[in-house]
Amino acid sequence: MNKKADSAEVLIIGAGVSGAIAAKHLAEAGVRVICLEQGRKVEPEEFYGDKPEWELMSQKRWHPNPNVRDQPTDYPIDVSESDVNPLMYSAVGGSSVIYAAHWQRFMPSDFRVRSLDGVADDWPFKYEDLEPFYDLVDIEMGVSGLAGDPAYPPMSPPPLPPHPIGAIGRRAAKGMNDLGWHWWPAPQAIPSRPYRNLSQCARRGTCMQGCPEQAKASTDLTHWPDALKAGATLITGARVRQITMDAQGKANGAIYLDREGVEQFQAAETVILCANGIGTPRLLQLSATAAHPDGLANSSGLVGRNLMMHPFAAVVGYFDDPMESWVGPAGQAIHSMQFYETDEKRGFVRGAKWNAMPTGGPLGMRSVYGGKPLEESWGATLHQSTKKRLGRSFEWGIIAEDLPSLDNRVVLDDTLVDSDGITAPKVIYKNSENTERLLAFHLERAKEAMMASGATDMSTTELMRDCGWHLMGTCRMGNDPKTSVTNQWGQCHDVPNLYIFDGSLFVTSSGFNPTATIAAIALRCVAHMIENRSSVEVAS
Amino acid sequence: MTDQILTDLEHETLATLADVLIPAAESMPSFSDLAAHKTHVERVLTLRPELQPDLRRALANVIASLPNEALEKLNMGDPQAFGTLGLVASSAYYLDPGVRDLLGYPGQISRPATPEEEHDYLIDDLLQPVIDRGSIYRKAPD
C-alpha cells in the first residue's frame, strides 16, 4: 500500500454538498484539507439537456438510480428488501449534480416533533440555532425566491428574485386560490440572474439530468473552485474502503483504491464523513475493528438505522389549454404547505410539501414494459396520449415526511460487492402505516387541487419506487450517546476526531427536500470546528 | 455500411413493426414515413448500446407479412424485448424534427426569463389571497 506523504489536518470523505462546504470553509481558514471522492468532475458538455436525446439519456446514463445507471463511479445497492430505491450520484458535487435544487428550509416544528406530536425525537438544536446558517448558505448557493412566504417564519430574503411561475404555476395557483389553499412561488438553488460562478437559468427544464448551462447550484460550481483556490486538495477516483484507527482510539486516516486498483493510505488528524445517508453508515460498518465490532462509532447500535427516504407520490393533471409545460426550471414553479403541519383529525401525524413541476418532452417516462393490450399504449392511442400530455400538463409532487424507524436501515450486504470488491450496502426499508395514510390523504387533496385548476383528466402515481432522493437519519445526532451517533456538531460520541456532516445526521426528515438543511448543518458544524480549532481532538 | 449497427433487413423489420406501434393517425406520420427513421434508430442504439440485444431478440424470426401477430406474440411472450422495441421506435420517432414541429414542441430550448415575467402574480393579485390569509406555520417550543 502506498502511504501518502502529506498528512491531512482534515480528511473529508465525499465531495458532495456537505463535503464541499466543509472543504471551502476549512481551507479558507488555513486548514490543510484533503478530500477523497470516488467520482470525478463532470463537465457540462456531458449533459444532454441541450440536446434532442435528453429524454432518452435520462432513462439510463442520467437516471438517478445507481443500480440503473451502472456507471464506473457507481456502487450497487441491494434493494431486495426495500419499498424504495435510493437515488444518488457520485461526483465532485455529489447528488447536487442531478438534484432538482428545491431549496426548502425545515420548519420550526420539524425540530420539535417529539414535543409537538409525541412521535420520533427532538433535535439537539432548534430552528433559530440553524437560521443564521440557512441565511449564509442561501447566499453561497445563489437561491432564488420571494420573501414573505406565510408558511415560514419571517426570514432574510433570498439573494436573487424568484423565477417566473410560468403558465403551469399560474394554473396550479388558480386551483389553490379557488380552494383557499396556500401556495407560494417556489424557492430554488437555481439563479434567476447570473450569479458568481453560475449562469442565469435558461429554463430548459432539464435540471435533474445535470445543467448544461452551469446555471444550477451544484457544489462543484459553487464551492469547489473556492476550496481549491484556498489550497484544498481534491483527489478524485478515490474509493474509500476503510477509516483507520490508531492505538489511542482516534481516526487517523483512510484506505482507498485509486483507479488503477492500487491501495493507498491517506493519513489525517481529523476525519469528516460526507458520503451521504447510505455511504457514510456503509463506510463506518466497513471500518469495524475489535474495539468497534459493530462498526466505527456505533456503541449506540444506531449506525445505519432510522433510514428515512421521503416517500413520494404524484398527480399529473391534463388540460385543454397549451401551457408549454416543458419549460423549466425543474426546479419547481410553486410549492404548497397547506397540509404540512400535523392535524391529528386526519388520522396521521406530520405532513407533506407539494411542488408543481413541468412534465418534460414527448417521450416521457413511457413504460417500456409489455404485457398489456397493444391498443392501450400504441397505435392511434400513442398519438392521442402524447398530444394530451405534451405541453398541457403539470405535476403536483407530494414529499411525505418519513418517520424514523429502527427497522429501516443500511447494512452490509452478504454477497454483493462493488467494482473494487468492496462490500456493497443493503437497504432494508418499509413504508409505515402513517406514511400510507398520509399519502392517501394528500393524493386526494392533490386531485381536488387539479380539479380546481381545471384539469380534464388526471393520472396518479401512488408511490414511486424510484423516489429515494433524500437519504437521512442513519447516523443521527443527539445529546445522549446511548441514543445518537454524534453530538450536535457532528462529532462522533465514540471517536472524538471523527465527524459526520451529511444527511445521516438528521433526527427527523421533515416533509422538505433536505439539501438546504444538509448545507446549513454542514456550515454550522464546520464553523464550530473552525472556532474551536485549538481544542479539537486529533490523531497524533 | 460497416459502422451501421442494424442490418438493412433489421431496419426493414423494425420499421414494419414500428408502423403498427406508431401508425399514420391523428394527423401524425407513421414511423416509416420519416425519411430519417434509420438514422434516428442508429443514433438511439449508439447512445444506448445496452438496448441492442433485446432489440435483436424482438426482431428475430419476425414474419414481415404478419406484423400484428408478431407484436402480439412478442408483447405476451417476451415483454422485455417488446418494451425495448417500443422504446427504440418511440425515442427515434420523437427525435425527428418534423415530428416535433407537428407537435409544436421546440425541444428543451434556452429561454431565459425577462424581468417582466417574474412578478406577474403580484401585478394581477394572483398571490394576494395567500398574503391576506397570513401566517400558517406552527410555532415550536424551545
XYZ file of C-alpha atoms in Angstrom, chain B residues 28-85:
58
model
C -49.176 12.370 -37.374
C -46.938 10.387 -39.755
C -46.135 6.757 -39.293
C -42.720 5.626 -38.205
C -41.602 4.669 -41.702
C -42.991 7.911 -43.141
C -39.973 9.557 -41.535
C -37.242 9.806 -44.144
C -34.570 9.643 -41.454
C -36.000 6.832 -39.346
C -32.949 4.634 -39.881
C -30.634 7.457 -38.894
C -32.653 8.092 -35.737
C -32.620 4.413 -34.772
C -28.879 4.217 -35.310
C -28.480 7.269 -33.086
C -30.606 5.702 -30.353
C -28.632 2.474 -30.449
C -25.315 4.320 -30.460
C -26.262 6.212 -27.331
C -27.966 3.232 -25.667
C -25.962 0.165 -26.783
C -27.357 -1.925 -23.941
C -30.685 -1.963 -25.828
C -29.224 -3.855 -28.781
C -29.534 -7.458 -27.521
C -33.200 -7.121 -26.537
C -33.995 -5.309 -29.766
C -32.363 -8.002 -31.866
C -34.361 -10.607 -29.996
C -37.519 -8.644 -30.801
C -36.637 -8.546 -34.486
C -35.588 -12.163 -34.799
C -37.901 -14.624 -36.501
C -40.468 -11.976 -37.413
C -42.584 -12.782 -40.426
C -42.778 -9.369 -42.037
C -46.175 -10.035 -43.585
C -47.717 -10.635 -40.186
C -46.506 -7.739 -38.054
C -49.569 -7.598 -35.797
C -49.257 -11.244 -34.908
C -45.541 -10.852 -34.340
C -46.150 -7.959 -31.962
C -48.873 -9.740 -30.030
C -46.627 -12.744 -29.617
C -43.744 -10.558 -28.507
C -45.881 -8.479 -26.189
C -47.112 -11.511 -24.275
C -44.176 -13.843 -24.697
C -41.191 -11.549 -24.237
C -42.365 -8.286 -22.689
C -38.829 -7.057 -22.122
C -37.953 -7.347 -25.803
C -41.293 -5.806 -26.704
C -40.650 -2.901 -24.355
C -37.219 -2.318 -25.862
C -38.667 -2.336 -29.355
